[in-house]
Amino acid sequence: MTAIAEGTANLDSSLRENRVFEPSQEFRAKAHISSLEQYEQMYRRSIEKPEEFWAEAASELEWFAPWTRVLEPGRDGSGFGAKWFTGGKLNLSHNCVDRHATGSRRDKVALLWEGEPGDVRKLTYADLHAEVQRFANVLKGLGIHKGDRVAIYMGMCPELAIALLACARIGAVHSVIFGGFAAHAIVDRVNDSSCVALITQDTSYRRGSEIHLKKIADEALEQCPTIKNVVVYRRTGTPVQMKPGRDVWWDESMLAAEKECPAEWMDAEDPLYLLYTSGTTGKPKGLLHTTGGYAVQTYLTSKYVFDLHEEDVYWCTADIGWVTGHSYVVYGPLQNGATVMMYEGAPNWPECDRFWKIVDAHKVSIFYTAPTAIRAFTKWGVEHVRKHSLASLRLLGTVGEPINPEAWMWFHREIGKERCPIVDTYWQTETGAIMIAPIPGAVPTKPGSATRPFFGIVPEIVSKEGQPITDGKGGLLVFRTSWPSLARAVYGNPERYEQAYWVEVPGSYFTGDGARRDADGYYWLMGRVDDVLNVSGHRLGTMEVESALVAHAKVAEAAVVGRPDDLKGQAICAFVTLEEGHIASDELKQEIRQWVAKEIGALARPDDVRFTEALPKTRSGKIMRRLLRELASGGEIKGDTTTLEDFTVIAKLRENEE
Ligand code: WTA
């Protein structure tokens, strides 16, 4: 565990921040929750009577059979081992699709998609219903059953959402692998959970070129013995190799499939999906989400935090490869019957104004993105924004990392035209749904603060010893009580689940984040306090990058740390010692950077590679990351160094700085 104050580069300006923004009268007039009093009263009730509160929310969805108990508390009343909606039967695909397709939203657009080359597709709820049912039958036809794990490695196209919903429909557990990951990452994920099938596509468009998803998948599958079938969606028509007996085309299988596929009755605690995320060890962990609680909390947070209304066009720019895409491109908004915008490509293709063009063209009213994207927009210049009206926007949101007040203000001024509330939403892959965020018609916002907890959520700031920390001071962010959408397990590894989240602060869920609460009860996130990096809003483990580095033949040892970066939030800095006989050079630096990109994916490519003769270690052999972090950030070496194994190492490292 490291010092909390090291968290982010934005901290200084957040500490000085004292502006408050009230929602406009116009926004309030239409909002589901329209005053602070109403929020506070609902919040109080959700804490005093959580079962009543969540049962009411759950009854807005369709259940095949009612639950017998809303909440079976976990260990010491925490979320550990807690169960929600015991005995209840439902299907999330049914709630996202059938509920609307068979009702008044039949002809309402569900997915509004734009490809990078500019092609547009609109799928109504009725269309989505037909596609999902057929594809569910394709999966069944391949012998996929309830409980089987299915890997999905695709780009952002409607078929990706259809694939998720088809899995959920038959009770297959999907495991989406972000399309930017490399073959090695597919191998680890597929094998960890013994996936039986993989769904992919020929290639996808990104910044004017193609990502060869099928080719990368083929390379990975040489090392994945459990995969029996591969379904390939034809997106670009670029020729790919098809392995007879294993690979089938999406379109051909669809033609042959039956039209109707009734949704499986899933138990509330049945697995819905796996999503791998980085932790503090070398291998990402497969977080397991279950059905009922996840459905209810993604539904309710979408409704209230995004204040969804019938006529909204809602756009979350996250890729479905990350949890934000699962909860807030697919499951949350579709359960609400929203029109969901999806875009395939890069924000700066062909020009830096692509997002704003999309907003105007499709009359997007809710726009949810990452601070790192906002910082890129500010760098590209306001002229790209000002070419467009953006008049359809009424609400903005951010997620994935702390937002610095400067970026918040730019978003507020240039995109929101000082009219749109901004919801800064704090949550994690593990929490499944939003935990801390303003209710936009009710809670005044402060730039850089995620503001106040969602209903039913009880955040606490504590010391390393688990003692409460007074307002205004930084500490560890934990959640004492249970909430419905919490991930129930790390796939196949109960010890890791317990160790990672439930041991650090006994009796509470430990987030791994530092935070402080101000006198108004607002939460200010301060960044990770563990060895998890947040690079451009993407979560990466230092050990994961280190494992990739030492897999390079010329690298002996490696230590990776984050350093503050104006654009990415954090940049990756790797300290590397070489095997005997190899000489440090710029070429080798590039080679090593490329190597990591090839092993994990471009998002993990180190920004800096620094060669050193040895790494600073404590007497017990632990790498002194704090020192490396300070070096990487160009700071002075502070603190106690008396446990250094070799004092000369520091001197050497400093000499080698450019
Ligand atoms: C960080 C993404 C500050 C945090 C949904 C967390 C944030 C990690 C915010 C989870 C926010 C996410 N303000 N920090 N609004 N949202 N984070 O699992 O460090 O990809 O622990 O989930 O992102 O990242 P993950």
XYZ file of C-alpha atoms and ligand atoms in Angstrom:
683
model
C 0.000 0.000 0.000
C 1.383 3.403 -0.864
C 0.805 6.893 0.391
C -2.652 8.093 -0.522
C -1.595 11.546 -1.581
C 0.356 10.125 -4.509
C -2.839 9.321 -6.344
C -3.250 11.794 -9.149
C -1.761 14.769 -10.775
C -5.058 16.586 -10.451
C -5.165 16.584 -6.747
C -3.778 20.046 -6.179
C -6.368 21.801 -8.258
C -9.150 19.609 -6.818
C -8.148 20.664 -3.324
C -8.541 24.314 -4.241
C -11.831 23.775 -6.024
C -14.874 25.433 -4.476
C -17.246 26.205 -7.326
C -20.763 24.794 -7.138
C -23.156 24.357 -10.078
C -26.879 24.031 -9.556
C -29.030 22.227 -12.115
C -31.018 24.672 -14.234
C -34.741 25.193 -13.718
C -35.305 23.863 -17.190
C -33.498 20.614 -16.428
C -35.219 20.261 -13.087
C -38.658 20.755 -14.515
C -38.410 17.486 -16.434
C -36.144 15.451 -14.156
C -37.203 12.224 -12.419
C -35.749 13.567 -9.188
C -35.868 17.318 -9.070
C -34.715 18.588 -5.712
C -32.012 17.978 -3.160
C -34.672 17.273 -0.549
C -36.168 14.579 -2.725
C -32.737 12.964 -3.242
C -31.990 13.104 0.469
C -35.314 11.687 1.452
C -34.999 8.822 -1.050
C -31.400 8.210 0.006
C -32.339 8.076 3.682
C -35.064 5.594 2.992
C -32.766 3.458 0.804
C -30.325 3.178 3.711
C -32.865 2.668 6.459
C -34.935 0.180 4.491
C -32.682 -1.201 1.782
C -34.809 -4.264 1.153
C -37.914 -2.217 0.620
C -36.077 0.232 -1.607
C -34.434 -2.379 -3.860
C -37.560 -4.538 -4.038
C -39.468 -1.558 -5.373
C -36.795 -0.945 -8.004
C -36.763 -4.638 -8.936
C -40.484 -4.691 -9.439
C -40.121 -2.221 -12.310
C -38.560 -5.149 -14.227
C -40.227 -8.358 -15.366
C -39.657 -11.485 -13.311
C -40.748 -14.967 -14.342
C -41.002 -15.936 -10.686
C -40.871 -13.675 -7.629
C -38.015 -13.677 -5.125
C -38.555 -15.057 -1.670
C -36.000 -12.828 0.018
C -34.611 -9.497 -1.160
C -31.290 -9.700 0.664
C -29.471 -12.464 2.451
C -26.738 -10.532 4.231
C -23.098 -11.532 3.839
C -20.337 -11.897 6.422
C -20.670 -9.296 9.205
C -23.465 -7.645 7.242
C -21.078 -6.772 4.402
C -21.387 -7.674 0.711
C -19.088 -10.680 1.115
C -21.274 -13.705 0.399
C -24.470 -11.644 0.263
C -27.256 -12.806 -2.035
C -29.949 -10.689 -3.687
C -33.469 -11.589 -4.769
C -33.094 -15.193 -3.689
C -35.394 -17.562 -5.539
C -36.352 -14.936 -8.122
C -36.266 -15.968 -11.783
C -35.654 -13.557 -14.628
C -33.758 -13.091 -17.856
C -31.791 -9.971 -18.635
C -32.126 -10.351 -22.394
C -35.892 -10.521 -21.902
C -35.808 -7.339 -19.817
C -33.599 -5.514 -22.327
C -35.448 -6.603 -25.431
C -38.729 -8.549 -25.206
C -40.264 -6.285 -22.600
C -40.035 -3.383 -25.053
C -40.415 -5.272 -28.350
C -43.687 -6.796 -27.269
C -44.964 -3.514 -25.874
C -45.199 0.111 -26.886
C -41.537 0.453 -27.855
C -41.723 -2.103 -30.656
C -40.827 0.397 -33.380
C -38.612 2.597 -31.261
C -34.946 2.581 -32.266
C -32.960 0.517 -29.778
C -29.527 0.648 -31.399
C -28.511 3.604 -33.496
C -25.143 2.767 -34.948
C -22.596 4.605 -37.035
C -19.624 2.854 -38.582
C -16.318 4.626 -38.932
C -16.675 4.988 -42.726
C -20.016 6.734 -42.085
C -22.485 3.891 -42.683
C -25.521 4.060 -40.403
C -27.786 1.297 -39.096
C -30.892 1.569 -36.969
C -32.330 -1.432 -35.164
C -35.712 -1.059 -33.536
C -36.608 -3.069 -30.460
C -38.537 -5.418 -32.772
C -35.427 -5.842 -34.974
C -33.252 -6.441 -31.954
C -35.718 -9.001 -30.665
C -35.557 -10.905 -33.956
C -31.756 -10.766 -34.199
C -31.143 -11.767 -30.604
C -33.504 -14.715 -30.805
C -31.979 -15.991 -34.021
C -28.442 -15.635 -32.755
C -29.382 -17.347 -29.509
C -30.527 -20.263 -31.676
C -27.213 -20.193 -33.550
C -25.433 -20.581 -30.218
C -27.756 -23.373 -29.172
C -27.169 -25.069 -32.500
C -23.464 -25.129 -31.709
C -24.264 -27.068 -28.568
C -23.817 -24.150 -26.183
C -25.747 -24.575 -22.953
C -26.662 -22.598 -19.881
C -23.530 -22.047 -17.808
C -21.053 -22.491 -20.704
C -18.539 -19.698 -21.122
C -18.449 -17.903 -24.464
C -15.641 -15.499 -25.366
C -16.451 -12.472 -27.514
C -13.708 -10.568 -29.347
C -15.260 -7.927 -31.559
C -15.292 -4.275 -32.497
C -18.111 -1.847 -31.757
C -20.968 -2.979 -33.975
C -24.597 -3.909 -33.239
C -23.688 -7.608 -33.514
C -21.497 -7.234 -30.436
C -24.496 -6.128 -28.377
C -26.573 -8.867 -30.023
C -23.957 -11.454 -29.047
C -24.118 -10.403 -25.381
C -27.898 -10.442 -25.336
C -28.060 -13.816 -27.082
C -25.721 -15.341 -24.496
C -27.775 -13.869 -21.672
C -30.913 -15.232 -23.310
C -29.758 -18.850 -23.148
C -27.854 -18.462 -19.885
C -24.411 -18.781 -21.458
C -21.813 -16.728 -19.569
C -20.203 -14.210 -21.897
C -16.635 -13.114 -21.474
C -15.944 -10.086 -23.634
C -12.313 -9.442 -24.513
C -11.634 -5.857 -25.554
C -10.865 -5.670 -29.289
C -7.672 -3.729 -28.576
C -6.107 -6.628 -26.707
C -3.462 -8.835 -28.295
C -3.476 -12.612 -28.841
C -1.758 -13.348 -25.568
C -4.503 -11.596 -23.603
C -7.112 -13.716 -25.399
C -5.249 -16.909 -24.518
C -5.122 -16.050 -20.808
C -8.782 -15.108 -20.614
C -10.174 -17.950 -22.692
C -8.163 -20.590 -20.871
C -8.782 -19.258 -17.376
C -12.502 -19.902 -17.737
C -12.375 -22.719 -20.339
C -14.553 -20.947 -22.892
C -16.225 -23.324 -25.337
C -16.763 -20.881 -28.197
C -15.498 -17.567 -29.502
C -17.474 -14.933 -31.371
C -15.416 -12.566 -33.490
C -15.487 -10.673 -36.794
C -13.307 -10.458 -39.887
C -11.811 -7.023 -39.188
C -13.007 -3.748 -37.751
C -12.327 -0.163 -38.745
C -10.212 2.049 -36.566
C -8.715 5.370 -37.514
C -8.941 4.639 -41.202
C -7.286 1.252 -41.074
C -8.402 -2.234 -40.117
C -7.897 -4.278 -36.979
C -7.541 -7.904 -37.993
C -9.591 -9.420 -35.206
C -10.083 -12.853 -36.775
C -6.371 -13.178 -37.536
C -5.404 -12.244 -33.976
C -8.034 -14.645 -32.656
C -6.669 -17.448 -34.862
C -3.197 -16.900 -33.463
C -4.583 -17.072 -29.925
C -6.752 -20.104 -30.549
C -3.719 -22.243 -31.318
C -3.263 -22.221 -27.568
C -6.906 -22.533 -26.525
C -7.858 -26.215 -26.506
C -11.346 -25.712 -25.033
C -12.707 -23.652 -27.941
C -14.847 -25.862 -30.142
C -16.503 -23.263 -32.358
C -15.865 -19.820 -33.728
C -18.596 -17.617 -35.150
C -17.330 -14.904 -37.492
C -19.358 -11.803 -38.222
C -18.619 -10.279 -41.629
C -18.118 -6.591 -40.976
C -15.701 -5.396 -43.619
C -15.589 -8.289 -46.074
C -11.817 -8.481 -45.817
C -10.914 -12.103 -46.570
C -10.025 -14.245 -43.565
C -9.105 -17.885 -43.105
C -11.912 -20.136 -41.940
C -10.988 -23.353 -40.215
C -13.291 -26.141 -41.380
C -15.192 -27.846 -38.617
C -14.516 -24.990 -36.211
C -15.413 -21.699 -37.876
C -18.828 -20.638 -39.134
C -20.049 -17.368 -40.619
C -22.521 -15.341 -38.604
C -24.749 -14.506 -41.586
C -24.924 -18.055 -42.916
C -25.731 -19.482 -39.494
C -28.428 -16.865 -38.975
C -30.159 -17.824 -42.214
C -30.307 -21.412 -41.078
C -31.461 -20.648 -37.536
C -34.991 -20.811 -36.133
C -36.761 -17.513 -35.509
C -37.975 -17.966 -31.988
C -35.980 -18.616 -28.901
C -37.699 -18.334 -25.530
C -35.567 -16.780 -22.797
C -34.117 -19.160 -20.218
C -35.418 -18.733 -16.678
C -32.340 -17.656 -14.792
C -32.029 -17.671 -11.053
C -31.251 -14.220 -9.650
C -27.845 -15.514 -8.514
C -27.031 -17.375 -11.751
C -23.906 -16.111 -13.536
C -24.466 -13.514 -16.246
C -20.949 -12.707 -17.384
C -17.252 -12.706 -16.716
C -15.126 -9.664 -17.294
C -11.396 -9.718 -16.773
C -9.805 -6.755 -15.106
C -6.389 -5.861 -13.820
C -5.401 -6.238 -10.229
C -2.141 -6.201 -8.377
C -0.815 -9.518 -9.700
C 0.455 -10.482 -13.140
C -2.744 -12.086 -14.357
C -6.053 -10.252 -14.759
C -8.905 -11.637 -12.723
C -12.247 -12.767 -14.091
C -14.915 -10.924 -12.150
C -18.178 -12.810 -12.111
C -21.440 -10.900 -12.295
C -24.763 -12.530 -11.597
C -28.193 -11.804 -12.961
C -30.769 -10.283 -10.610
C -28.878 -7.731 -8.568
C -26.864 -6.618 -11.566
C -30.028 -6.144 -13.601
C -31.700 -4.044 -10.933
C -28.810 -1.722 -10.169
C -27.772 -1.116 -13.788
C -31.423 -0.412 -14.552
C -31.953 2.005 -11.686
C -28.654 3.889 -11.992
C -29.281 4.395 -15.728
C -32.739 5.708 -15.016
C -31.754 8.190 -12.314
C -28.136 9.169 -12.972
C -28.779 9.680 -16.702
C -32.312 10.825 -16.009
C -33.476 8.764 -18.986
C -36.655 9.840 -20.719
C -38.545 8.314 -23.601
C -37.266 10.724 -26.245
C -33.591 10.687 -25.254
C -30.817 9.581 -27.576
C -28.242 8.247 -25.213
C -24.572 7.846 -26.116
C -21.963 6.248 -23.914
C -18.701 6.287 -25.868
C -17.137 3.373 -23.963
C -16.234 0.197 -25.798
C -18.310 -2.826 -24.809
C -14.979 -4.485 -24.035
C -14.943 -2.630 -20.710
C -17.421 -2.730 -17.868
C -18.771 0.704 -18.757
C -19.886 -0.713 -22.074
C -21.518 -3.721 -20.430
C -23.499 -1.734 -17.901
C -24.078 1.543 -19.740
C -24.097 0.710 -23.441
C -26.000 -2.549 -23.178
C -27.730 -3.646 -19.987
C -28.631 -0.412 -18.175
C -30.008 1.729 -21.017
C -31.706 -1.144 -22.862
C -33.533 -2.225 -19.723
C -34.831 1.340 -19.686
C -35.999 1.053 -23.295
C -33.656 3.830 -24.404
C -32.333 4.627 -27.865
C -28.655 3.788 -27.601
C -26.108 5.380 -29.903
C -23.068 3.261 -30.802
C -20.049 4.359 -32.815
C -17.459 2.047 -34.275
C -14.328 4.090 -34.642
C -11.940 6.735 -33.404
C -12.984 10.193 -32.171
C -10.498 11.887 -34.490
C -11.353 10.157 -37.741
C -11.475 11.539 -40.361
C -11.275 14.808 -38.387
C -11.106 15.792 -34.749
C -14.772 16.771 -34.760
C -16.210 13.316 -35.432
C -17.996 13.025 -32.061
C -19.657 16.427 -32.429
C -20.744 15.592 -35.944
C -22.385 12.446 -34.564
C -24.077 14.379 -31.759
C -25.653 16.770 -34.248
C -26.479 14.168 -36.893
C -28.288 11.843 -34.493
C -29.561 14.444 -32.009
C -27.761 12.887 -29.093
C -29.178 14.224 -25.822
C -27.064 12.381 -23.231
C -23.327 12.066 -23.757
C -21.202 9.940 -21.412
C -17.430 9.734 -21.920
C -14.038 9.552 -20.205
C -11.951 12.421 -18.828
C -9.035 11.308 -20.983
C -11.166 11.912 -24.088
C -12.123 15.354 -22.800
C -8.473 16.221 -22.264
C -7.751 15.129 -25.847
C -10.598 17.348 -27.142
C -9.191 20.335 -25.276
C -5.818 19.698 -26.861
C -7.255 19.366 -30.379
C -8.811 22.795 -30.001
C -12.272 24.327 -29.588
C -12.601 25.138 -33.276
C -13.572 21.496 -33.885
C -16.363 21.805 -31.370
C -17.624 25.213 -32.359
C -18.342 24.096 -35.918
C -21.316 22.180 -34.531
C -24.422 23.240 -32.670
C -24.666 20.525 -29.965
C -28.118 21.912 -29.225
C -29.605 18.451 -28.673
C -27.433 17.773 -25.609
C -29.054 18.052 -22.184
C -26.851 15.932 -19.918
C -23.147 15.035 -19.839
C -21.309 12.364 -17.915
C -17.793 11.149 -17.181
C -16.367 7.884 -15.925
C -13.187 5.913 -15.475
C -10.795 8.233 -13.699
C -10.796 11.397 -11.653
C -11.588 14.447 -13.766
C -9.465 17.498 -13.165
C -11.507 20.661 -12.598
C -9.968 22.283 -15.690
C -11.254 19.508 -17.964
C -14.611 19.553 -16.148
C -14.972 23.291 -16.771
C -14.083 22.890 -20.445
C -16.674 20.124 -20.802
C -19.244 22.285 -19.022
C -18.513 25.376 -21.139
C -17.687 24.072 -24.606
C -19.816 20.946 -24.832
C -22.562 21.585 -22.294
C -22.772 25.304 -23.175
C -23.211 25.893 -19.430
C -26.654 24.354 -19.735
C -26.075 20.621 -19.206
C -25.432 19.107 -15.799
C -22.334 16.873 -15.636
C -22.562 13.562 -13.815
C -19.117 12.387 -12.712
C -19.779 8.718 -12.030
C -17.527 6.697 -9.757
C -17.638 2.906 -9.857
C -15.590 -0.149 -10.845
C -15.724 -3.409 -12.785
C -16.264 -5.052 -9.410
C -19.120 -2.814 -8.294
C -20.977 -3.542 -11.549
C -22.856 -0.259 -11.516
C -22.496 3.375 -10.493
C -21.796 3.896 -6.774
C -21.147 7.619 -6.360
C -22.555 10.235 -8.752
C -24.834 13.246 -8.690
C -28.518 12.816 -9.424
C -28.520 15.540 -12.075
C -31.784 17.333 -11.322
C -31.167 17.292 -7.601
C -27.543 17.378 -6.492
C -25.487 20.494 -7.267
C -22.131 19.575 -8.822
C -18.598 20.606 -7.948
C -15.914 20.257 -10.657
C -13.752 17.236 -9.839
C -16.115 15.606 -7.334
C -18.283 12.532 -7.979
C -20.494 14.182 -5.340
C -22.812 11.947 -3.343
C -23.627 8.244 -3.121
C -26.295 6.559 -5.195
C -29.298 5.151 -3.346
C -28.493 2.262 -1.069
C -24.741 2.907 -1.170
C -22.803 3.694 2.007
C -19.256 4.901 1.287
C -16.806 5.334 4.139
C -13.354 6.855 4.299
C -11.095 4.951 6.661
C -7.459 4.656 7.674
C -5.318 1.607 6.920
C -6.406 0.312 10.288
C -10.043 0.672 9.320
C -10.689 3.684 11.563
C -12.992 6.445 10.277
C -11.179 9.478 8.887
C -12.493 12.955 9.541
C -14.006 14.937 6.707
C -11.509 16.818 4.612
C -8.729 14.278 5.071
C -7.756 11.582 2.582
C -8.201 7.906 3.355
C -9.228 4.606 1.833
C -12.618 4.363 0.197
C -14.618 1.347 1.365
C -18.241 0.200 1.236
C -19.629 -1.264 4.444
C -22.947 -2.642 3.387
C -24.063 -4.800 0.502
C -25.350 -3.549 -2.856
C -27.066 -5.594 -5.565
C -24.625 -5.376 -8.512
C -21.426 -6.360 -6.684
C -19.324 -9.013 -8.484
C -19.827 -12.218 -6.549
C -16.530 -13.944 -7.293
C -13.217 -14.059 -9.076
C -13.742 -16.935 -11.461
C -12.229 -20.123 -10.103
C -10.333 -18.334 -7.377
C -12.271 -17.696 -4.157
C -9.119 -16.869 -2.180
C -8.157 -14.148 -4.598
C -11.625 -12.621 -4.356
C -11.463 -12.554 -0.588
C -7.872 -11.341 -0.440
C -8.319 -8.576 -2.981
C -11.432 -6.964 -1.553
C -12.409 -8.211 1.881
C -9.261 -8.475 3.967
C -7.589 -5.063 3.781
C -10.357 -3.424 5.801
C -12.157 -6.193 7.709
C -15.918 -6.149 7.359
C -15.883 -3.827 4.342
C -15.389 -3.940 0.599
C -12.068 -2.256 -0.204
C -12.069 -0.351 -3.501
C -8.324 0.195 -3.879
C -9.048 3.926 -4.233
C -8.144 6.853 -2.041
C -10.760 9.535 -1.452
C -11.815 12.309 0.864
C -15.214 13.625 1.854
C -15.825 17.331 2.238
C -18.046 19.137 4.715
C -21.046 18.863 2.368
C -20.710 15.081 2.221
C -19.238 15.180 -1.304
C -16.679 12.552 -2.307
C -13.469 13.466 -4.097
C -11.650 10.511 -5.611
C -7.870 10.664 -5.369
C -6.747 7.702 -7.489
C -5.615 4.163 -6.797
C -3.601 3.400 -3.712
C -2.461 -0.005 -4.992
C -0.451 -1.166 -7.989
C -3.242 -0.642 -10.470
C -2.598 1.940 -13.178
C -5.217 4.029 -14.897
C -3.951 4.877 -18.370
C -6.403 6.870 -20.475
C -9.194 5.563 -18.272
C -8.104 1.958 -18.901
C -7.203 -0.203 -16.006
C -3.844 -1.987 -16.123
C -1.782 -3.779 -13.512
C 1.872 -2.849 -13.050
C 2.637 -6.556 -12.607
C 0.838 -7.394 -15.819
C 3.106 -5.052 -17.772
C 6.123 -6.338 -15.847
C 5.304 -9.940 -16.780
C 5.166 -8.939 -20.426
C 8.502 -7.098 -20.115
C 10.389 -9.977 -18.537
C 9.038 -12.313 -21.214
C 11.326 -10.408 -23.629
C 14.517 -12.421 -24.120
C 16.831 -9.502 -23.370
C 15.052 -8.266 -20.237
C 16.189 -9.630 -16.876
C 14.052 -7.657 -14.426
C 11.455 -4.962 -14.751
C 9.510 -2.602 -12.528
C 6.616 -0.543 -13.832
C 5.176 2.574 -12.264
C 2.710 5.237 -13.314
C 3.605 8.872 -13.608
C 1.162 11.757 -13.918
C 0.384 12.640 -17.517
C -1.636 15.609 -18.698
C -3.458 13.678 -21.382
C -3.638 10.074 -20.232
C -4.017 10.686 -16.516
C -1.178 8.259 -15.960
C 1.658 7.259 -18.270
C 3.544 3.973 -17.987
C 7.182 4.155 -17.001
C 9.201 0.928 -17.074
C 12.550 0.455 -15.335
C 14.394 -2.415 -16.923
C 17.590 -4.361 -16.252
C 19.048 -6.314 -19.156
C 20.332 -9.868 -19.384
C 24.115 -10.249 -19.554
C 25.619 -9.304 -22.865
C 22.899 -6.896 -24.022
C 23.531 -3.223 -24.358
C 21.052 -0.452 -23.717
C 20.151 1.490 -26.841
C 17.312 3.533 -28.284
C 16.563 0.734 -30.713
C 16.220 -1.713 -27.855
C 13.915 0.722 -26.068
C 11.636 0.802 -29.096
C 11.850 -2.944 -29.448
C 10.779 -3.420 -25.841
C 7.930 -0.925 -26.133
C 6.653 -2.714 -29.226
C 7.026 -6.048 -27.515
C 4.670 -5.042 -24.723
C 2.155 -3.705 -27.238
C 2.273 -7.049 -29.007
C 2.002 -9.046 -25.781
C -0.882 -7.149 -24.172
C -2.169 -4.535 -26.594
C -1.249 -0.998 -27.630
C -2.849 0.463 -24.506
C -0.065 -1.130 -22.407
C 2.873 0.171 -24.485
C 5.231 1.873 -22.009
C 5.641 5.597 -22.560
C 9.117 5.451 -21.056
C 11.629 2.653 -20.868
C 14.609 3.340 -18.619
C 17.558 1.008 -18.391
C 19.258 0.486 -15.071
C 21.889 -1.860 -13.668
C 19.724 -2.925 -10.773
C 16.342 -2.119 -9.276
C 16.115 -0.550 -5.843
C 14.875 -3.167 -3.413
C 14.236 -3.445 0.263
C 16.225 -5.942 2.324
C 13.379 -8.389 1.936
C 13.646 -8.092 -1.835
C 10.602 -5.931 -2.572
C 10.957 -3.362 -5.303
C 10.761 0.163 -3.879
C 8.071 1.482 -6.156
C 7.652 4.736 -4.310
C 11.202 5.706 -5.219
C 10.683 4.698 -8.813
C 7.457 6.673 -8.972
C 9.215 9.746 -7.726
C 11.987 9.269 -10.236
C 9.528 8.682 -13.054
C 7.701 11.890 -12.170
C 10.962 13.802 -12.103
C 10.577 14.504 -8.398
C 13.150 14.556 -5.637
C 13.745 11.366 -3.705
C 11.991 11.765 -0.387
C 11.423 9.625 2.618
C 13.257 6.807 4.249
C 15.722 5.017 2.041
C 17.670 3.232 4.740
C 16.230 -0.129 3.753
C 17.691 0.159 0.261
C 19.703 -2.876 -0.649
C 22.072 -0.965 -2.820
C 22.368 2.796 -2.436
C 24.311 3.161 -5.644
C 21.301 2.060 -7.645
C 19.487 5.324 -7.032
C 22.503 7.347 -8.028
C 22.826 5.327 -11.213
C 19.164 5.680 -12.063
C 19.382 9.425 -11.702
C 22.478 9.627 -13.903
C 20.649 7.821 -16.659
C 17.852 10.349 -16.772
C 17.849 12.302 -19.982
C -11.249 4.759 -11.378
C -14.561 1.755 -14.640
C -12.395 8.842 -10.147
C -11.038 4.275 -9.957
C -16.026 2.076 -14.365
C -11.616 2.877 -9.985
C -12.702 6.788 -11.118
C -11.244 2.421 -11.370
C -13.988 7.176 -11.549
C -12.174 1.369 -11.897
C -14.433 8.507 -11.250
C -13.618 5.130 -12.161
N -13.596 9.283 -10.535
N -11.919 7.624 -10.410
N -15.603 8.984 -11.648
N -14.523 6.122 -12.190
N -12.500 5.527 -11.531
O -12.817 -1.234 -13.217
O -9.662 4.255 -9.688
O -12.234 -0.039 -15.378
O -11.095 2.036 -8.991
O -14.220 0.578 -13.985
O -11.302 3.593 -12.182
O -11.894 1.063 -13.232
P -12.758 0.013 -13.996
